[in-house]
Amino acid sequence: MSFEPVTIADVERLVRSLPDKYCLLDPLPAWLLKRNVELVSPFLCRLINQSLEQGIVPSSLKTAYITPLLKKADLDPSDVRSYRPISNLPILAKLLERVVAGQLVGYLCDKGLMPDLQSAYRQFHSTETALLKVIADILAAVDSGDLAVLSLLDLSATFDTVDHDTLLRRLATSYGLDGCVMMWFTSYLSGRQQHVRAASTTSSASTVLHGVPQGSVLGPILFLLYAADLLELVRRHQLTSHAYADDVQIYGSCRPTEADPLITRLSACQRGLVLDGVEPTPSQSVNDRGPLVLIKSASTPDSVASTDRRHDVCLASRLIPGPRSVP
């Protein structure tokens, strides 16, 4: 992959598509930039192309204000782990990231390198497509007389714990990035700083040593590429997985008499995820790092897989309509 220079027309189109959000680091609000885009677009175009050609991200575009948002209303507001750190980045940083993200995703799609088991942050994919994939696989297995075992994992703080060296190594080895492109991503990840802002109080700046910024354009894409190898780990255990961001479903099916080996294999896969540097959330840490759901038809004997069973779900004996004769 190599970066392609952008034109003034490209910059004007991207500026007009930016949301009307304001960051304290912006010299002017987005609406004013849009209103005067014809005047400033030649300078923005030169700035972006210089960054792409030299493989350098300006330090002023790597500083963010962090707004802590409570993940759920029922969480303890006095516990810092209850908050999601959302990065507020300068509008020029998001503009540069949109250019790079567009070219990176285009390259990955052309080469068939986009993770196929991930439904987040991808065009034509959503929570609905993830749900349909998992349900269809499980129903097909149960309807054929098999039983299915499902583990639902919510990986903890994965965006914030991305190791930069590991991410860069995966970009090079798994996705073939090199040269100036790798220089750019190395510059993008290094030397980042952030301030935490709550109400009218602002902290001093701190250096970001790991993680990808939530609220950025590139952050979610880089996370998908970083976590794709973990889904390959599931395949090596002869199991199936599907993910939406950091919510991962791992499942498999077998004949009713072979349930115990399947559960053992799934538990070993969960332990392998922990060894590979991914930790499920504490609420999911129930015996081998995740509760298991055993799904079977109503005709399956209750004695099947009676050991190490978490939750049983019994379904009707016929779940998927069979072929119908056409009169």
Short mmCIF file of C-alpha atoms in Angstrom, two decimals:
data_model
loop_
_atom_site.label_atom_id
_atom_site.label_comp_id
_atom_site.label_asym_id
_atom_site.label_seq_id
_atom_site.Cartn_x
_atom_site.Cartn_y
_atom_site.Cartn_z
CA MET A 1 0.00 0.00 0.00
CA SER A 2 1.10 3.56 -0.70
CA PHE A 3 -0.70 6.78 0.08
CA GLU A 4 -2.29 8.67 -2.80
CA PRO A 5 -2.16 12.49 -2.72
CA VAL A 6 -5.47 14.25 -2.19
CA THR A 7 -6.82 17.09 -4.29
CA ILE A 8 -8.37 20.37 -3.23
CA ALA A 9 -11.74 19.02 -4.32
CA ASP A 10 -11.24 15.98 -2.07
CA VAL A 11 -10.48 18.21 0.90
CA GLU A 12 -13.52 20.42 0.30
CA ARG A 13 -15.77 17.37 0.10
CA LEU A 14 -14.37 15.93 3.34
CA VAL A 15 -14.64 19.25 5.18
CA ARG A 16 -18.28 19.63 4.20
CA SER A 17 -19.00 16.11 5.48
CA LEU A 18 -17.50 16.77 8.93
CA PRO A 19 -19.95 16.88 11.86
CA ASP A 20 -20.54 20.26 13.49
CA LYS A 21 -18.63 19.37 16.64
CA TYR A 22 -16.24 21.67 18.46
CA CYS A 23 -13.05 20.81 20.33
CA LEU A 24 -11.32 23.23 22.68
CA LEU A 25 -8.14 22.69 20.66
CA ASP A 26 -9.75 23.98 17.44
CA PRO A 27 -8.76 27.47 16.30
CA LEU A 28 -12.24 27.92 14.81
CA PRO A 29 -15.55 26.01 14.94
CA ALA A 30 -16.52 23.52 12.26
CA TRP A 31 -19.36 25.63 10.87
CA LEU A 32 -16.99 28.52 10.24
CA LEU A 33 -14.46 26.22 8.56
CA LYS A 34 -17.18 24.86 6.29
CA ARG A 35 -18.38 28.34 5.39
CA ASN A 36 -14.87 29.34 4.29
CA VAL A 37 -13.67 26.01 2.95
CA GLU A 38 -12.82 27.44 -0.50
CA LEU A 39 -10.32 29.83 1.11
CA VAL A 40 -8.54 27.34 3.37
CA SER A 41 -8.76 24.12 1.33
CA PRO A 42 -5.50 24.75 -0.63
CA PHE A 43 -3.58 25.07 2.65
CA LEU A 44 -5.29 22.02 4.19
CA CYS A 45 -4.56 20.03 1.03
CA ARG A 46 -0.87 20.87 1.24
CA LEU A 47 -0.76 20.02 4.96
CA ILE A 48 -2.38 16.61 4.40
CA ASN A 49 -0.20 15.71 1.42
CA GLN A 50 2.97 16.73 3.29
CA SER A 51 1.95 14.43 6.15
CA LEU A 52 1.30 11.52 3.77
CA GLU A 53 4.50 12.05 1.78
CA GLN A 54 6.80 12.39 4.81
CA GLY A 55 5.09 9.81 7.03
CA ILE A 56 4.74 12.30 9.86
CA VAL A 57 1.69 13.33 11.89
CA PRO A 58 2.10 16.87 13.34
CA SER A 59 2.32 16.81 17.13
CA SER A 60 -0.44 19.42 17.40
CA LEU A 61 -2.84 16.87 15.86
CA LYS A 62 -1.96 14.18 18.43
CA THR A 63 -3.31 15.98 21.51
CA ALA A 64 -6.79 15.21 22.81
CA TYR A 65 -9.14 16.23 25.57
CA ILE A 66 -10.64 13.21 27.30
CA THR A 67 -14.27 13.43 28.35
CA PRO A 68 -15.12 10.60 30.79
CA LEU A 69 -18.60 9.20 30.09
CA LEU A 70 -20.35 6.76 32.41
CA LYS A 71 -20.70 3.42 30.56
CA LYS A 72 -24.01 2.53 32.22
CA ALA A 73 -26.34 4.51 34.46
CA ASP A 74 -26.23 1.89 37.24
CA LEU A 75 -22.42 1.85 37.56
CA ASP A 76 -20.58 3.38 40.49
CA PRO A 77 -19.66 6.97 39.48
CA SER A 78 -16.85 7.02 42.06
CA ASP A 79 -15.04 4.14 40.30
CA VAL A 80 -12.86 5.27 37.39
CA ARG A 81 -13.42 1.89 35.70
CA SER A 82 -17.08 2.84 35.25
CA TYR A 83 -16.18 5.47 32.66
CA ARG A 84 -15.39 5.31 28.96
CA PRO A 85 -12.65 7.79 27.91
CA ILE A 86 -13.86 9.61 24.79
CA SER A 87 -11.16 11.56 22.94
CA ASN A 88 -12.04 15.02 21.65
CA LEU A 89 -9.60 15.64 18.82
CA PRO A 90 -8.93 18.77 16.73
CA ILE A 91 -11.01 18.98 13.59
CA LEU A 92 -7.86 18.96 11.43
CA ALA A 93 -6.79 15.69 13.07
CA LYS A 94 -10.11 14.09 12.15
CA LEU A 95 -9.81 15.44 8.62
CA LEU A 96 -6.38 13.85 8.21
CA GLU A 97 -7.60 10.60 9.73
CA ARG A 98 -10.56 10.48 7.33
CA VAL A 99 -8.17 10.67 4.39
CA VAL A 100 -5.98 7.87 5.75
CA ALA A 101 -8.94 5.74 6.85
CA GLY A 102 -10.51 5.93 3.39
CA GLN A 103 -7.32 4.81 1.68
CA LEU A 104 -6.57 2.11 4.28
CA VAL A 105 -10.07 0.57 4.12
CA GLY A 106 -9.98 0.70 0.32
CA TYR A 107 -6.67 -1.19 0.31
CA LEU A 108 -7.92 -3.79 2.81
CA CYS A 109 -11.13 -4.40 0.85
CA ASP A 110 -9.30 -4.68 -2.48
CA LYS A 111 -6.90 -7.25 -1.02
CA GLY A 112 -9.61 -9.14 0.89
CA LEU A 113 -7.92 -8.41 4.23
CA MET A 114 -10.83 -6.97 6.21
CA PRO A 115 -11.72 -9.26 9.16
CA ASP A 116 -14.71 -11.31 8.03
CA LEU A 117 -15.84 -12.23 11.55
CA GLN A 118 -16.26 -8.66 12.78
CA SER A 119 -19.45 -6.61 12.29
CA ALA A 120 -18.43 -3.33 13.93
CA TYR A 121 -17.28 -0.19 12.09
CA ARG A 122 -17.75 -1.81 8.69
CA GLN A 123 -19.99 -0.73 5.84
CA PHE A 124 -23.13 -2.88 5.47
CA HIS A 125 -22.47 -4.55 8.85
CA SER A 126 -24.20 -3.90 12.19
CA THR A 127 -25.36 -5.51 15.42
CA GLU A 128 -28.18 -7.02 13.38
CA THR A 129 -25.84 -8.82 10.99
CA ALA A 130 -23.80 -10.14 13.92
CA LEU A 131 -26.93 -11.39 15.68
CA LEU A 132 -28.31 -13.03 12.53
CA LYS A 133 -25.02 -14.83 11.85
CA VAL A 134 -24.77 -16.33 15.34
CA ILE A 135 -28.46 -17.26 15.60
CA ALA A 136 -28.54 -18.82 12.14
CA ASP A 137 -25.50 -20.99 12.88
CA ILE A 138 -26.89 -22.16 16.23
CA LEU A 139 -30.40 -22.85 14.94
CA ALA A 140 -29.04 -24.82 11.99
CA ALA A 141 -26.96 -26.98 14.36
CA VAL A 142 -29.80 -27.64 16.81
CA ASP A 143 -32.28 -28.31 14.02
CA SER A 144 -29.98 -31.01 12.63
CA GLY A 145 -29.99 -32.81 15.98
CA ASP A 146 -26.78 -31.36 17.40
CA LEU A 147 -26.42 -29.26 20.50
CA ALA A 148 -24.56 -25.94 20.63
CA VAL A 149 -22.41 -24.38 23.34
CA LEU A 150 -22.11 -20.59 23.39
CA SER A 151 -19.83 -18.29 25.37
CA LEU A 152 -20.47 -14.53 25.45
CA LEU A 153 -17.41 -12.43 26.24
CA ASP A 154 -17.20 -8.71 26.80
CA LEU A 155 -13.47 -8.01 26.56
CA SER A 156 -12.40 -5.46 29.12
CA ALA A 157 -10.84 -2.10 28.16
CA THR A 158 -9.56 -3.45 24.86
CA PHE A 159 -9.40 -0.06 23.14
CA ASP A 160 -7.31 1.30 26.00
CA THR A 161 -4.92 -1.65 26.26
CA VAL A 162 -3.84 -2.01 22.62
CA ASP A 163 -0.08 -2.47 22.60
CA HIS A 164 1.45 -0.13 20.00
CA ASP A 165 4.40 -2.36 19.15
CA THR A 166 2.12 -5.36 18.65
CA LEU A 167 -0.28 -3.32 16.53
CA LEU A 168 2.50 -2.02 14.28
CA ARG A 169 3.93 -5.53 13.92
CA ARG A 170 0.53 -6.87 12.89
CA LEU A 171 0.03 -4.04 10.39
CA ALA A 172 3.30 -5.03 8.76
CA THR A 173 3.09 -8.83 8.89
CA SER A 174 -0.64 -9.49 8.59
CA TYR A 175 -1.65 -6.60 6.32
CA GLY A 176 1.50 -5.88 4.30
CA LEU A 177 1.99 -2.23 5.24
CA ASP A 178 5.51 -0.91 4.83
CA GLY A 179 7.60 2.11 3.85
CA CYS A 180 6.12 5.55 4.30
CA VAL A 181 2.75 4.11 5.32
CA MET A 182 4.31 2.33 8.30
CA MET A 183 6.25 5.49 9.15
CA TRP A 184 2.96 7.41 9.22
CA PHE A 185 1.23 4.94 11.54
CA THR A 186 4.28 4.81 13.80
CA SER A 187 4.17 8.60 14.01
CA TYR A 188 0.40 8.52 14.58
CA LEU A 189 0.71 6.21 17.59
CA SER A 190 3.81 7.77 19.16
CA GLY A 191 3.99 10.97 21.16
CA ARG A 192 0.25 11.27 21.74
CA GLN A 193 -0.87 13.37 24.70
CA GLN A 194 -4.17 13.80 26.47
CA HIS A 195 -5.85 15.97 29.07
CA VAL A 196 -8.85 14.93 31.13
CA ARG A 197 -11.62 17.52 31.33
CA ALA A 198 -14.52 17.29 33.79
CA ALA A 199 -16.87 20.28 34.07
CA SER A 200 -14.54 23.31 34.23
CA THR A 201 -11.51 21.39 35.54
CA THR A 202 -8.69 20.25 33.25
CA SER A 203 -5.81 17.97 34.19
CA SER A 204 -2.21 18.37 33.15
CA ALA A 205 -1.09 16.60 29.97
CA SER A 206 -0.07 12.95 30.10
CA THR A 207 1.60 10.81 27.44
CA VAL A 208 -0.44 7.97 25.90
CA LEU A 209 1.69 4.83 26.02
CA HIS A 210 -0.88 2.32 24.79
CA GLY A 211 -4.39 2.13 23.39
CA VAL A 212 -6.11 3.71 20.39
CA PRO A 213 -8.17 6.87 20.91
CA GLN A 214 -11.90 6.32 21.28
CA GLY A 215 -13.74 9.03 19.41
CA SER A 216 -11.16 9.11 16.62
CA VAL A 217 -11.70 8.02 13.02
CA LEU A 218 -8.79 5.58 12.79
CA GLY A 219 -9.03 4.15 16.30
CA PRO A 220 -11.89 1.68 15.63
CA ILE A 221 -10.34 0.48 12.37
CA LEU A 222 -6.97 -0.12 14.01
CA PHE A 223 -8.69 -2.00 16.82
CA LEU A 224 -10.40 -4.34 14.34
CA LEU A 225 -7.06 -5.12 12.70
CA TYR A 226 -5.39 -5.59 16.08
CA ALA A 227 -8.04 -8.01 17.35
CA ALA A 228 -8.44 -10.01 14.12
CA ASP A 229 -5.68 -12.46 15.09
CA LEU A 230 -7.61 -13.31 18.26
CA LEU A 231 -10.51 -14.57 16.16
CA GLU A 232 -8.03 -16.73 14.27
CA LEU A 233 -7.12 -18.27 17.65
CA VAL A 234 -10.74 -19.39 17.97
CA ARG A 235 -10.55 -21.06 14.57
CA ARG A 236 -7.48 -23.02 15.65
CA HIS A 237 -9.63 -24.56 18.42
CA GLN A 238 -12.10 -25.70 15.75
CA LEU A 239 -14.75 -23.29 17.05
CA THR A 240 -16.72 -20.48 15.46
CA SER A 241 -16.70 -16.85 16.56
CA HIS A 242 -18.26 -13.56 15.64
CA ALA A 243 -17.63 -10.16 17.14
CA TYR A 244 -19.07 -6.70 17.34
CA ALA A 245 -16.20 -4.47 18.50
CA ASP A 246 -15.12 -5.95 21.85
CA ASP A 247 -18.22 -8.16 22.31
CA VAL A 248 -17.21 -11.65 21.18
CA GLN A 249 -19.40 -14.71 20.76
CA ILE A 250 -17.60 -18.07 20.68
CA TYR A 251 -19.62 -21.18 19.92
CA GLY A 252 -19.51 -24.68 18.53
CA SER A 253 -21.80 -27.63 17.95
CA CYS A 254 -21.56 -31.40 18.23
CA ARG A 255 -23.56 -34.57 18.62
CA PRO A 256 -25.23 -34.83 22.06
CA THR A 257 -22.82 -37.57 23.17
CA GLU A 258 -19.77 -35.37 22.45
CA ALA A 259 -20.73 -32.31 24.54
CA ASP A 260 -18.06 -32.66 27.21
CA PRO A 261 -15.09 -32.53 24.75
CA LEU A 262 -16.68 -29.49 23.09
CA ILE A 263 -16.98 -27.67 26.41
CA THR A 264 -13.38 -28.57 27.24
CA ARG A 265 -12.23 -27.19 23.89
CA LEU A 266 -14.18 -23.96 24.37
CA SER A 267 -12.76 -23.48 27.87
CA ALA A 268 -9.23 -24.00 26.51
CA CYS A 269 -9.94 -21.36 23.86
CA GLN A 270 -11.01 -18.88 26.55
CA ARG A 271 -7.80 -19.51 28.47
CA GLY A 272 -5.87 -18.98 25.24
CA LEU A 273 -7.44 -15.54 24.80
CA VAL A 274 -6.21 -14.56 28.26
CA LEU A 275 -2.70 -15.81 27.48
CA ASP A 276 -2.77 -13.79 24.27
CA GLY A 277 -3.30 -10.61 26.26
CA VAL A 278 -7.09 -10.25 26.19
CA GLU A 279 -8.98 -10.30 29.46
CA PRO A 280 -12.75 -10.75 29.78
CA THR A 281 -14.49 -8.35 32.14
CA PRO A 282 -14.69 -9.40 35.82
CA SER A 283 -18.45 -9.95 35.53
CA GLN A 284 -17.74 -12.60 32.91
CA SER A 285 -15.01 -14.37 34.87
CA VAL A 286 -17.03 -17.43 35.86
CA ASN A 287 -14.95 -20.61 35.75
CA ASP A 288 -12.57 -20.49 32.80
CA ARG A 289 -13.30 -16.83 32.12
CA GLY A 290 -16.82 -17.06 30.74
CA PRO A 291 -20.29 -18.49 31.40
CA LEU A 292 -21.35 -21.21 28.99
CA VAL A 293 -24.81 -21.50 27.46
CA LEU A 294 -25.80 -24.97 26.29
CA ILE A 295 -28.49 -24.83 23.59
CA LYS A 296 -30.34 -27.97 22.63
CA SER A 297 -33.66 -29.21 21.36
CA ALA A 298 -36.37 -30.33 23.75
CA SER A 299 -35.73 -33.96 22.77
CA THR A 300 -32.11 -33.94 23.96
CA PRO A 301 -31.77 -35.89 27.25
CA ASP A 302 -31.16 -33.81 30.38
CA SER A 303 -28.15 -35.96 31.28
CA VAL A 304 -26.18 -34.65 28.30
CA ALA A 305 -23.22 -32.48 29.29
CA SER A 306 -24.36 -32.38 32.89
CA THR A 307 -20.91 -31.38 34.17
CA ASP A 308 -19.63 -27.80 34.10
CA ARG A 309 -22.97 -26.58 32.76
CA ARG A 310 -23.88 -22.93 33.26
CA HIS A 311 -27.22 -22.32 31.55
CA ASP A 312 -29.41 -24.65 29.51
CA VAL A 313 -31.72 -23.41 26.79
CA CYS A 314 -34.21 -25.92 25.38
CA LEU A 315 -35.73 -25.11 22.01
CA ALA A 316 -38.48 -26.63 19.94
CA SER A 317 -37.55 -29.78 18.07
CA ARG A 318 -38.03 -28.07 14.70
CA LEU A 319 -36.55 -24.57 14.45
CA ILE A 320 -35.89 -24.03 10.76
CA PRO A 321 -38.69 -24.74 8.28
CA GLY A 322 -37.92 -27.62 5.97
CA PRO A 323 -38.43 -27.66 2.22
CA ARG A 324 -42.00 -27.25 1.11
CA SER A 325 -43.59 -28.86 -1.89
CA VAL A 326 -44.91 -26.47 -4.49
CA PRO A 327 -48.37 -27.47 -5.75
#
